[in-house]
Amino acid sequence: MNWLGLRDPTGGVFSPAGLGQPAPCPAQPDELLATGTLLLDCNIMPSLTEQTLLSYQAMDPWRTALTVALDPKGTLIVTQAQGEDTRRYTLATGLMGRAMMTTIVFAWDAPHRRARLSAEVPDTGALWFTTGHGPLPLSLRDATRIVMDRHRCHVMPGTGFAAIAEGMMPIGPLPSLDAATLIPTPQGDVALDSLRPGQIVRTVGGGTAQVRWTGGLTLPARGRFAPLHLRAPFYGAQRDIHLAPCQQVHLRSSEVEYLFATHTVAARAGDLLDGIGPRAIGPAPTIHYRQLVLDRPAAVSVHGVACATLDTTAVVADPALRAQSILRDVPMELMPQTAPRDVQRLQGFETRSLCELRVA
């Protein structure tokens, strides 16, 4: 994937060569993004009327339009128009009843006439998706206007960011650790981006496991993907750690047992309150994350913090999701078949309550 445009409340940036890369030559406005992704990170609010999350319209040099809307029943609607051609894609979701941060992805592969629409609530892990046929590819002109032209393209207030990429973004579990993260192995610590399938790593608790897959993905460094800095010695960290807000961290303490009647819980890094904050990454508006899949569900100790590896439970149970995920090319035989350890996953408010009790 190659992210071309990023728009947030402070402004927009677009580069036909890719964000952070100088354009080798002037872009051709009529060039088509045959495969692409529109990503919205927005705060969905309860409403009795249809909400327009994004609306783009232009009449020159011909009629084009793209809208993303949500009706009161929780149905997500994407409508495309180019000249006389119109496409409409719908997805029934549970996005109703209360405010929730939501990641919406509309991706298309025009040569193969495939489209995909998904919505995910990071706080709960809820994910809905559907596939469609015959999408209309965006031109570079339209992609640029969606990101840069606030007169032609309007986004709903409360939207964290909108981004456009060349290529289809996978859905489901995503990488969430810095590529330079050191992973313990019997031979010593190895950088995550140097690990290869077949290698053995040490897991939390003193065991070992075999790496079945390791890979990465570049994502916009905004919203739910904005990199975080977990500082030592908070949560047992022996050194500072860089990770994504969605990274699951396992916590053990007397406060955990008191609140949740269990020894270990899993919390999203983005919900932690102490010793964690935004990471400065320089001028680049994107960030590259990596993760690994082991032969069994297990956490690894990252500088003293128990970090979960990529959770494959959903993609193993749902072949349709697996085909749309970052693990789509991994043979099913290499997927861990054992059930994951029963670690309770906290919602955001539960994690914040735990953090407040720890410092009380």
mmCIF file of C-alpha atoms in Angstrom:
data_model
loop_
_atom_site.group_PDB
_atom_site.id
_atom_site.type_symbol
_atom_site.label_atom_id
_atom_site.label_comp_id
_atom_site.label_asym_id
_atom_site.label_seq_id
_atom_site.Cartn_x
_atom_site.Cartn_y
_atom_site.Cartn_z
ATOM 1 C CA MET A 1 0.000 0.000 0.000
ATOM 2 C CA ASN A 2 1.064 3.556 -0.670
ATOM 3 C CA TRP A 3 -0.701 6.389 1.163
ATOM 4 C CA LEU A 4 -1.151 9.389 -1.134
ATOM 5 C CA GLY A 5 -3.264 11.828 0.867
ATOM 6 C CA LEU A 6 -4.059 12.672 4.472
ATOM 7 C CA ARG A 7 -6.559 15.207 5.765
ATOM 8 C CA ASP A 8 -7.119 16.169 9.407
ATOM 9 C CA PRO A 9 -8.557 19.224 11.188
ATOM 10 C CA THR A 10 -5.264 21.119 10.747
ATOM 11 C CA GLY A 11 -5.097 20.736 6.962
ATOM 12 C CA GLY A 12 -4.315 18.294 4.172
ATOM 13 C CA VAL A 13 -1.327 16.921 2.293
ATOM 14 C CA PHE A 14 -1.283 14.983 -1.012
ATOM 15 C CA SER A 15 1.589 13.470 -2.989
ATOM 16 C CA PRO A 16 1.053 11.266 -6.079
ATOM 17 C CA ALA A 17 4.359 9.522 -5.327
ATOM 18 C CA GLY A 18 3.344 8.748 -1.752
ATOM 19 C CA LEU A 19 3.289 10.735 1.477
ATOM 20 C CA GLY A 20 6.740 11.792 2.531
ATOM 21 C CA GLN A 21 8.130 11.142 -0.972
ATOM 22 C CA PRO A 22 8.995 13.822 -3.523
ATOM 23 C CA ALA A 23 6.929 13.592 -6.696
ATOM 24 C CA PRO A 24 9.253 12.401 -9.521
ATOM 25 C CA CYS A 25 7.222 14.270 -12.129
ATOM 26 C CA PRO A 26 4.035 16.357 -12.340
ATOM 27 C CA ALA A 27 0.946 14.252 -11.663
ATOM 28 C CA GLN A 28 -1.547 13.583 -14.448
ATOM 29 C CA PRO A 29 -4.958 14.585 -13.019
ATOM 30 C CA ASP A 30 -6.857 12.124 -15.215
ATOM 31 C CA GLU A 31 -4.730 9.149 -14.120
ATOM 32 C CA LEU A 32 -6.872 6.580 -12.325
ATOM 33 C CA LEU A 33 -6.340 4.874 -8.986
ATOM 34 C CA ALA A 34 -7.354 1.458 -10.279
ATOM 35 C CA THR A 35 -7.025 0.022 -6.774
ATOM 36 C CA GLY A 36 -7.389 2.240 -3.761
ATOM 37 C CA THR A 37 -8.647 2.870 -0.252
ATOM 38 C CA LEU A 38 -10.600 5.652 1.413
ATOM 39 C CA LEU A 39 -10.143 5.562 5.199
ATOM 40 C CA LEU A 40 -12.207 7.601 7.667
ATOM 41 C CA ASP A 41 -11.531 7.786 11.398
ATOM 42 C CA CYS A 42 -14.595 9.477 12.878
ATOM 43 C CA ASN A 43 -16.709 9.875 15.989
ATOM 44 C CA ILE A 44 -20.158 8.452 15.309
ATOM 45 C CA MET A 45 -22.916 10.126 17.324
ATOM 46 C CA PRO A 46 -26.474 8.860 17.927
ATOM 47 C CA SER A 47 -28.906 10.532 15.526
ATOM 48 C CA LEU A 48 -32.527 10.297 14.433
ATOM 49 C CA THR A 49 -31.615 11.428 10.915
ATOM 50 C CA GLU A 50 -29.103 10.316 8.316
ATOM 51 C CA GLN A 51 -25.573 11.552 8.989
ATOM 52 C CA THR A 52 -23.282 12.481 6.108
ATOM 53 C CA LEU A 53 -19.760 11.516 7.154
ATOM 54 C CA LEU A 54 -18.071 12.624 3.920
ATOM 55 C CA SER A 55 -19.483 14.378 0.864
ATOM 56 C CA TYR A 56 -17.526 15.163 -2.301
ATOM 57 C CA GLN A 57 -19.001 16.610 -5.506
ATOM 58 C CA ALA A 58 -17.488 18.226 -8.596
ATOM 59 C CA MET A 59 -18.840 19.124 -12.031
ATOM 60 C CA ASP A 60 -15.587 19.818 -13.884
ATOM 61 C CA PRO A 61 -14.311 18.383 -16.122
ATOM 62 C CA TRP A 62 -17.280 16.022 -15.633
ATOM 63 C CA ARG A 63 -19.690 15.051 -12.867
ATOM 64 C CA THR A 64 -18.099 13.071 -10.037
ATOM 65 C CA ALA A 65 -19.329 12.416 -6.508
ATOM 66 C CA LEU A 66 -18.523 10.269 -3.490
ATOM 67 C CA THR A 67 -20.524 10.228 -0.259
ATOM 68 C CA VAL A 68 -20.297 8.189 2.923
ATOM 69 C CA ALA A 69 -23.405 8.296 5.110
ATOM 70 C CA LEU A 70 -24.948 6.502 8.096
ATOM 71 C CA ASP A 71 -28.699 6.117 8.505
ATOM 72 C CA PRO A 72 -30.508 6.028 11.887
ATOM 73 C CA LYS A 73 -30.731 2.219 11.783
ATOM 74 C CA GLY A 74 -26.951 1.873 11.598
ATOM 75 C CA THR A 75 -26.663 1.151 7.872
ATOM 76 C CA LEU A 76 -23.505 2.544 6.308
ATOM 77 C CA ILE A 77 -24.014 3.805 2.733
ATOM 78 C CA VAL A 78 -21.317 4.627 0.171
ATOM 79 C CA THR A 79 -22.451 6.214 -3.106
ATOM 80 C CA GLN A 80 -20.195 6.819 -6.119
ATOM 81 C CA ALA A 81 -21.041 8.758 -9.294
ATOM 82 C CA GLN A 82 -19.062 9.432 -12.471
ATOM 83 C CA GLY A 83 -20.975 10.969 -15.351
ATOM 84 C CA GLU A 84 -24.105 8.845 -15.738
ATOM 85 C CA ASP A 85 -22.688 5.878 -13.793
ATOM 86 C CA THR A 86 -23.679 5.397 -10.152
ATOM 87 C CA ARG A 87 -22.729 2.757 -7.592
ATOM 88 C CA ARG A 88 -24.204 2.219 -4.134
ATOM 89 C CA TYR A 89 -22.855 -0.034 -1.388
ATOM 90 C CA THR A 90 -24.535 -0.667 1.978
ATOM 91 C CA LEU A 91 -23.417 -2.311 5.203
ATOM 92 C CA ALA A 92 -25.644 -3.052 8.210
ATOM 93 C CA THR A 93 -23.749 -2.261 11.424
ATOM 94 C CA GLY A 94 -24.345 -1.719 15.125
ATOM 95 C CA LEU A 95 -23.330 1.947 14.897
ATOM 96 C CA MET A 96 -26.260 3.415 16.770
ATOM 97 C CA GLY A 97 -27.392 4.222 20.260
ATOM 98 C CA ARG A 98 -24.192 5.737 21.674
ATOM 99 C CA ALA A 99 -21.148 7.725 20.651
ATOM 100 C CA MET A 100 -18.247 5.632 19.409
ATOM 101 C CA MET A 101 -14.997 6.181 17.550
ATOM 102 C CA THR A 102 -15.191 4.219 14.303
ATOM 103 C CA THR A 103 -12.810 3.348 11.486
ATOM 104 C CA ILE A 104 -14.556 3.145 8.099
ATOM 105 C CA VAL A 105 -12.744 1.677 5.088
ATOM 106 C CA PHE A 106 -13.994 1.729 1.507
ATOM 107 C CA ALA A 107 -11.580 -0.091 -0.803
ATOM 108 C CA TRP A 108 -11.813 -0.882 -4.488
ATOM 109 C CA ASP A 109 -10.122 -2.991 -7.148
ATOM 110 C CA ALA A 110 -11.602 -1.759 -10.414
ATOM 111 C CA PRO A 111 -9.765 -4.163 -12.778
ATOM 112 C CA HIS A 112 -11.192 -7.141 -10.863
ATOM 113 C CA ARG A 113 -14.531 -5.358 -10.215
ATOM 114 C CA ARG A 114 -14.268 -5.825 -6.447
ATOM 115 C CA ALA A 115 -15.217 -3.432 -3.666
ATOM 116 C CA ARG A 116 -15.173 -3.753 0.119
ATOM 117 C CA LEU A 117 -16.836 -1.680 2.817
ATOM 118 C CA SER A 118 -16.051 -2.130 6.510
ATOM 119 C CA ALA A 119 -16.591 -0.434 9.860
ATOM 120 C CA GLU A 120 -14.658 -1.187 13.051
ATOM 121 C CA VAL A 121 -15.025 0.090 16.619
ATOM 122 C CA PRO A 122 -11.520 -0.132 18.137
ATOM 123 C CA ASP A 123 -12.767 0.212 21.714
ATOM 124 C CA THR A 124 -14.871 -2.968 21.564
ATOM 125 C CA GLY A 125 -13.310 -4.826 18.624
ATOM 126 C CA ALA A 126 -16.653 -4.934 16.782
ATOM 127 C CA LEU A 127 -16.139 -5.318 13.012
ATOM 128 C CA TRP A 128 -18.616 -5.408 10.147
ATOM 129 C CA PHE A 129 -17.751 -5.795 6.474
ATOM 130 C CA THR A 130 -19.241 -6.640 3.115
ATOM 131 C CA THR A 131 -18.023 -7.000 -0.457
ATOM 132 C CA GLY A 132 -19.500 -5.552 -3.637
ATOM 133 C CA HIS A 133 -19.023 -5.435 -7.380
ATOM 134 C CA GLY A 134 -18.116 -2.924 -10.076
ATOM 135 C CA PRO A 135 -16.602 0.017 -8.138
ATOM 136 C CA LEU A 136 -15.719 3.233 -9.950
ATOM 137 C CA PRO A 137 -12.006 4.123 -9.563
ATOM 138 C CA LEU A 138 -11.059 7.606 -8.391
ATOM 139 C CA SER A 139 -8.959 9.844 -10.581
ATOM 140 C CA LEU A 140 -5.937 11.569 -9.072
ATOM 141 C CA ARG A 141 -7.836 14.826 -9.549
ATOM 142 C CA ASP A 142 -10.729 13.619 -7.400
ATOM 143 C CA ALA A 143 -8.418 12.077 -4.789
ATOM 144 C CA THR A 144 -6.519 15.359 -4.498
ATOM 145 C CA ARG A 145 -9.718 17.362 -4.140
ATOM 146 C CA ILE A 146 -11.098 15.057 -1.431
ATOM 147 C CA VAL A 147 -7.973 15.672 0.631
ATOM 148 C CA MET A 148 -7.176 19.280 -0.201
ATOM 149 C CA ASP A 149 -10.359 21.069 -1.349
ATOM 150 C CA ARG A 150 -12.624 21.836 1.599
ATOM 151 C CA HIS A 151 -15.164 23.593 -0.594
ATOM 152 C CA ARG A 152 -15.847 20.533 -2.745
ATOM 153 C CA CYS A 153 -15.365 17.932 -0.011
ATOM 154 C CA HIS A 154 -16.930 18.212 3.437
ATOM 155 C CA VAL A 155 -16.361 15.839 6.360
ATOM 156 C CA MET A 156 -18.477 15.547 9.481
ATOM 157 C CA PRO A 157 -17.268 17.553 12.494
ATOM 158 C CA GLY A 158 -15.488 15.233 14.891
ATOM 159 C CA THR A 159 -13.712 13.337 12.127
ATOM 160 C CA GLY A 160 -10.150 12.627 13.219
ATOM 161 C CA PHE A 161 -8.763 12.183 9.726
ATOM 162 C CA ALA A 162 -9.476 10.997 6.203
ATOM 163 C CA ALA A 163 -6.821 9.274 4.097
ATOM 164 C CA ILE A 164 -6.514 7.901 0.567
ATOM 165 C CA ALA A 165 -4.132 5.155 -0.527
ATOM 166 C CA GLU A 166 -3.147 3.320 -3.670
ATOM 167 C CA GLY A 167 -3.943 -0.326 -2.984
ATOM 168 C CA MET A 168 -6.567 -2.059 -0.825
ATOM 169 C CA MET A 169 -6.085 -1.788 2.922
ATOM 170 C CA PRO A 170 -6.624 -5.093 4.760
ATOM 171 C CA ILE A 171 -9.157 -5.342 7.572
ATOM 172 C CA GLY A 172 -9.138 -7.411 10.751
ATOM 173 C CA PRO A 173 -6.110 -7.659 13.053
ATOM 174 C CA LEU A 174 -3.367 -5.169 12.150
ATOM 175 C CA PRO A 175 0.314 -4.850 13.107
ATOM 176 C CA SER A 176 0.897 -2.618 16.124
ATOM 177 C CA LEU A 177 4.543 -2.709 17.240
ATOM 178 C CA ASP A 178 7.489 -0.576 16.164
ATOM 179 C CA ALA A 179 9.651 -2.416 13.628
ATOM 180 C CA ALA A 180 12.743 -1.974 15.846
ATOM 181 C CA THR A 181 11.065 -3.614 18.875
ATOM 182 C CA LEU A 182 13.374 -6.227 20.413
ATOM 183 C CA ILE A 183 11.808 -9.700 20.781
ATOM 184 C CA PRO A 184 13.412 -12.234 23.179
ATOM 185 C CA THR A 185 14.718 -15.462 21.598
ATOM 186 C CA PRO A 186 16.886 -18.284 23.008
ATOM 187 C CA GLN A 187 19.845 -16.653 21.217
ATOM 188 C CA GLY A 188 19.118 -13.175 22.608
ATOM 189 C CA ASP A 189 16.962 -10.219 21.652
ATOM 190 C CA VAL A 190 16.202 -9.822 17.936
ATOM 191 C CA ALA A 191 14.612 -6.805 16.237
ATOM 192 C CA LEU A 192 11.062 -7.534 15.131
ATOM 193 C CA ASP A 193 11.779 -6.599 11.507
ATOM 194 C CA SER A 194 14.611 -9.190 11.475
ATOM 195 C CA LEU A 195 12.508 -12.135 12.671
ATOM 196 C CA ARG A 196 11.586 -14.752 10.093
ATOM 197 C CA PRO A 197 9.089 -17.654 10.032
ATOM 198 C CA GLY A 198 10.533 -20.748 11.688
ATOM 199 C CA GLN A 199 12.512 -18.882 14.337
ATOM 200 C CA ILE A 200 11.874 -19.564 18.025
ATOM 201 C CA VAL A 201 10.938 -16.797 20.463
ATOM 202 C CA ARG A 202 10.541 -16.757 24.210
ATOM 203 C CA THR A 203 7.039 -16.172 25.540
ATOM 204 C CA VAL A 204 5.812 -14.658 28.791
ATOM 205 C CA GLY A 205 6.040 -17.286 31.507
ATOM 206 C CA GLY A 206 9.307 -18.827 30.291
ATOM 207 C CA GLY A 207 8.040 -20.960 27.400
ATOM 208 C CA THR A 208 8.957 -20.850 23.719
ATOM 209 C CA ALA A 209 6.973 -20.687 20.487
ATOM 210 C CA GLN A 210 7.725 -20.791 16.772
ATOM 211 C CA VAL A 211 7.164 -17.814 14.494
ATOM 212 C CA ARG A 212 4.649 -18.737 11.783
ATOM 213 C CA TRP A 213 4.308 -15.296 10.166
ATOM 214 C CA THR A 214 5.769 -11.854 10.541
ATOM 215 C CA GLY A 215 4.840 -8.811 8.506
ATOM 216 C CA GLY A 216 4.080 -5.137 8.518
ATOM 217 C CA LEU A 217 1.833 -2.414 7.213
ATOM 218 C CA THR A 218 2.240 1.327 6.742
ATOM 219 C CA LEU A 219 -0.649 3.345 8.181
ATOM 220 C CA PRO A 220 -1.525 7.026 8.647
ATOM 221 C CA ALA A 221 0.101 8.324 11.843
ATOM 222 C CA ARG A 222 -3.176 9.770 13.088
ATOM 223 C CA GLY A 223 -6.108 8.785 15.304
ATOM 224 C CA ARG A 224 -6.198 5.117 16.263
ATOM 225 C CA PHE A 225 -2.880 4.573 14.454
ATOM 226 C CA ALA A 226 -0.947 7.515 15.949
ATOM 227 C CA PRO A 227 2.211 6.033 17.534
ATOM 228 C CA LEU A 228 2.524 6.059 21.308
ATOM 229 C CA HIS A 229 5.518 6.233 23.633
ATOM 230 C CA LEU A 230 5.298 4.013 26.750
ATOM 231 C CA ARG A 231 7.929 5.219 29.175
ATOM 232 C CA ALA A 232 9.879 3.097 31.646
ATOM 233 C CA PRO A 233 9.265 2.154 34.433
ATOM 234 C CA PHE A 234 5.469 2.320 33.970
ATOM 235 C CA TYR A 235 3.692 -1.056 33.727
ATOM 236 C CA GLY A 236 7.002 -2.817 34.376
ATOM 237 C CA ALA A 237 8.765 -1.447 31.304
ATOM 238 C CA GLN A 238 12.548 -1.695 31.605
ATOM 239 C CA ARG A 239 13.053 0.534 28.551
ATOM 240 C CA ASP A 240 10.822 2.890 26.601
ATOM 241 C CA ILE A 241 8.518 1.185 24.074
ATOM 242 C CA HIS A 242 6.933 2.474 20.870
ATOM 243 C CA LEU A 243 3.591 0.950 19.869
ATOM 244 C CA ALA A 244 0.174 1.608 18.336
ATOM 245 C CA PRO A 245 -2.900 2.444 20.437
ATOM 246 C CA CYS A 246 -4.499 -0.891 19.452
ATOM 247 C CA GLN A 247 -1.620 -3.003 20.823
ATOM 248 C CA GLN A 248 -2.908 -5.306 23.561
ATOM 249 C CA VAL A 249 -0.845 -5.215 26.777
ATOM 250 C CA HIS A 250 -1.311 -7.875 29.480
ATOM 251 C CA LEU A 251 -1.533 -6.522 33.036
ATOM 252 C CA ARG A 252 -1.195 -8.385 36.351
ATOM 253 C CA SER A 253 -1.597 -6.768 39.767
ATOM 254 C CA SER A 254 -3.585 -6.892 42.981
ATOM 255 C CA GLU A 255 -5.786 -4.164 41.499
ATOM 256 C CA VAL A 256 -6.574 -6.435 38.540
ATOM 257 C CA GLU A 257 -7.654 -9.231 40.881
ATOM 258 C CA TYR A 258 -9.719 -6.822 42.980
ATOM 259 C CA LEU A 259 -11.601 -5.264 40.063
ATOM 260 C CA PHE A 260 -11.966 -8.209 37.687
ATOM 261 C CA ALA A 261 -11.512 -11.377 39.806
ATOM 262 C CA THR A 262 -8.802 -12.716 37.512
ATOM 263 C CA HIS A 263 -4.992 -12.762 37.473
ATOM 264 C CA THR A 264 -4.422 -11.216 34.022
ATOM 265 C CA VAL A 265 -6.306 -8.807 31.775
ATOM 266 C CA ALA A 266 -5.555 -7.377 28.336
ATOM 267 C CA ALA A 267 -5.811 -3.634 27.734
ATOM 268 C CA ARG A 268 -5.337 -1.476 24.643
ATOM 269 C CA ALA A 269 -2.220 0.673 24.957
ATOM 270 C CA GLY A 270 -4.247 3.676 23.851
ATOM 271 C CA ASP A 271 -6.489 3.363 26.919
ATOM 272 C CA LEU A 272 -3.631 3.453 29.463
ATOM 273 C CA LEU A 273 -3.360 6.663 31.460
ATOM 274 C CA ASP A 274 0.070 6.692 33.090
ATOM 275 C CA GLY A 275 3.484 6.985 31.458
ATOM 276 C CA ILE A 276 2.134 6.961 27.923
ATOM 277 C CA GLY A 277 1.828 9.742 25.373
ATOM 278 C CA PRO A 278 2.185 10.630 21.686
ATOM 279 C CA ARG A 279 5.434 9.706 19.988
ATOM 280 C CA ALA A 280 7.183 12.301 17.854
ATOM 281 C CA ILE A 281 8.052 10.725 14.482
ATOM 282 C CA GLY A 282 9.237 13.729 12.506
ATOM 283 C CA PRO A 283 7.594 15.148 9.395
ATOM 284 C CA ALA A 284 6.416 11.810 7.946
ATOM 285 C CA PRO A 285 2.597 11.557 8.179
ATOM 286 C CA THR A 286 2.704 7.729 8.099
ATOM 287 C CA ILE A 287 4.092 5.037 10.392
ATOM 288 C CA HIS A 288 5.172 1.441 9.687
ATOM 289 C CA TYR A 289 4.107 -1.207 12.207
ATOM 290 C CA ARG A 290 4.985 -4.902 12.393
ATOM 291 C CA GLN A 291 3.671 -7.957 14.247
ATOM 292 C CA LEU A 292 4.090 -11.714 14.383
ATOM 293 C CA VAL A 293 1.937 -14.831 14.559
ATOM 294 C CA LEU A 294 3.141 -17.731 16.695
ATOM 295 C CA ASP A 295 2.272 -21.415 16.534
ATOM 296 C CA ARG A 296 0.103 -20.903 19.600
ATOM 297 C CA PRO A 297 -1.560 -17.853 21.154
ATOM 298 C CA ALA A 298 0.967 -16.249 23.501
ATOM 299 C CA ALA A 299 2.367 -12.923 24.618
ATOM 300 C CA VAL A 300 6.024 -11.908 24.414
ATOM 301 C CA SER A 301 7.908 -9.739 26.865
ATOM 302 C CA VAL A 302 8.875 -6.445 25.218
ATOM 303 C CA HIS A 303 11.354 -4.804 27.582
ATOM 304 C CA GLY A 304 9.407 -6.203 30.537
ATOM 305 C CA VAL A 305 5.906 -5.474 29.220
ATOM 306 C CA ALA A 306 3.757 -8.452 28.186
ATOM 307 C CA CYS A 307 2.591 -7.621 24.641
ATOM 308 C CA ALA A 308 0.120 -9.851 22.825
ATOM 309 C CA THR A 309 1.062 -11.162 19.397
ATOM 310 C CA LEU A 310 -1.371 -10.875 16.479
ATOM 311 C CA ASP A 311 -4.748 -12.351 17.447
ATOM 312 C CA THR A 312 -5.824 -14.737 14.683
ATOM 313 C CA THR A 313 -8.999 -15.985 16.383
ATOM 314 C CA ALA A 314 -11.396 -14.090 14.098
ATOM 315 C CA VAL A 315 -9.617 -14.896 10.827
ATOM 316 C CA VAL A 316 -9.355 -18.601 11.674
ATOM 317 C CA ALA A 317 -13.077 -18.728 12.469
ATOM 318 C CA ASP A 318 -14.182 -16.707 9.419
ATOM 319 C CA PRO A 319 -12.677 -17.608 6.005
ATOM 320 C CA ALA A 320 -14.353 -14.559 4.434
ATOM 321 C CA LEU A 321 -12.561 -12.243 6.868
ATOM 322 C CA ARG A 322 -9.282 -14.089 6.405
ATOM 323 C CA ALA A 323 -9.481 -13.453 2.636
ATOM 324 C CA GLN A 324 -9.665 -9.685 3.332
ATOM 325 C CA SER A 325 -7.012 -9.611 6.069
ATOM 326 C CA ILE A 326 -3.270 -9.100 6.206
ATOM 327 C CA LEU A 327 -2.989 -12.901 6.651
ATOM 328 C CA ARG A 328 -4.787 -13.766 3.405
ATOM 329 C CA ASP A 329 -1.681 -15.390 1.865
ATOM 330 C CA VAL A 330 -0.744 -17.462 4.940
ATOM 331 C CA PRO A 331 -1.626 -21.173 4.483
ATOM 332 C CA MET A 332 -4.318 -22.288 6.909
ATOM 333 C CA GLU A 333 -1.990 -25.065 8.090
ATOM 334 C CA LEU A 334 0.342 -22.440 9.575
ATOM 335 C CA MET A 335 -2.368 -20.714 11.588
ATOM 336 C CA PRO A 336 -2.461 -21.552 15.317
ATOM 337 C CA GLN A 337 -5.297 -24.016 15.825
ATOM 338 C CA THR A 338 -5.302 -24.049 19.634
ATOM 339 C CA ALA A 339 -7.794 -21.880 21.474
ATOM 340 C CA PRO A 340 -6.366 -18.623 22.835
ATOM 341 C CA ARG A 341 -5.744 -18.315 26.540
ATOM 342 C CA ASP A 342 -8.792 -16.956 28.306
ATOM 343 C CA VAL A 343 -7.513 -13.446 29.048
ATOM 344 C CA GLN A 344 -10.271 -10.924 29.706
ATOM 345 C CA ARG A 345 -10.099 -7.950 27.347
ATOM 346 C CA LEU A 346 -10.974 -4.647 28.944
ATOM 347 C CA GLN A 347 -12.996 -1.928 27.316
ATOM 348 C CA GLY A 348 -11.679 1.601 27.462
ATOM 349 C CA PHE A 349 -13.596 2.693 30.555
ATOM 350 C CA GLU A 350 -12.492 -0.457 32.419
ATOM 351 C CA THR A 351 -8.835 0.196 31.631
ATOM 352 C CA ARG A 352 -9.124 3.788 32.782
ATOM 353 C CA SER A 353 -10.769 2.665 36.033
ATOM 354 C CA LEU A 354 -7.900 0.232 36.611
ATOM 355 C CA CYS A 355 -5.290 2.933 35.976
ATOM 356 C CA GLU A 356 -7.005 5.312 38.379
ATOM 357 C CA LEU A 357 -7.108 2.628 41.094
ATOM 358 C CA ARG A 358 -3.386 1.863 40.630
ATOM 359 C CA VAL A 359 -2.443 5.446 41.482
ATOM 360 C CA ALA A 360 -5.069 6.016 44.185
#
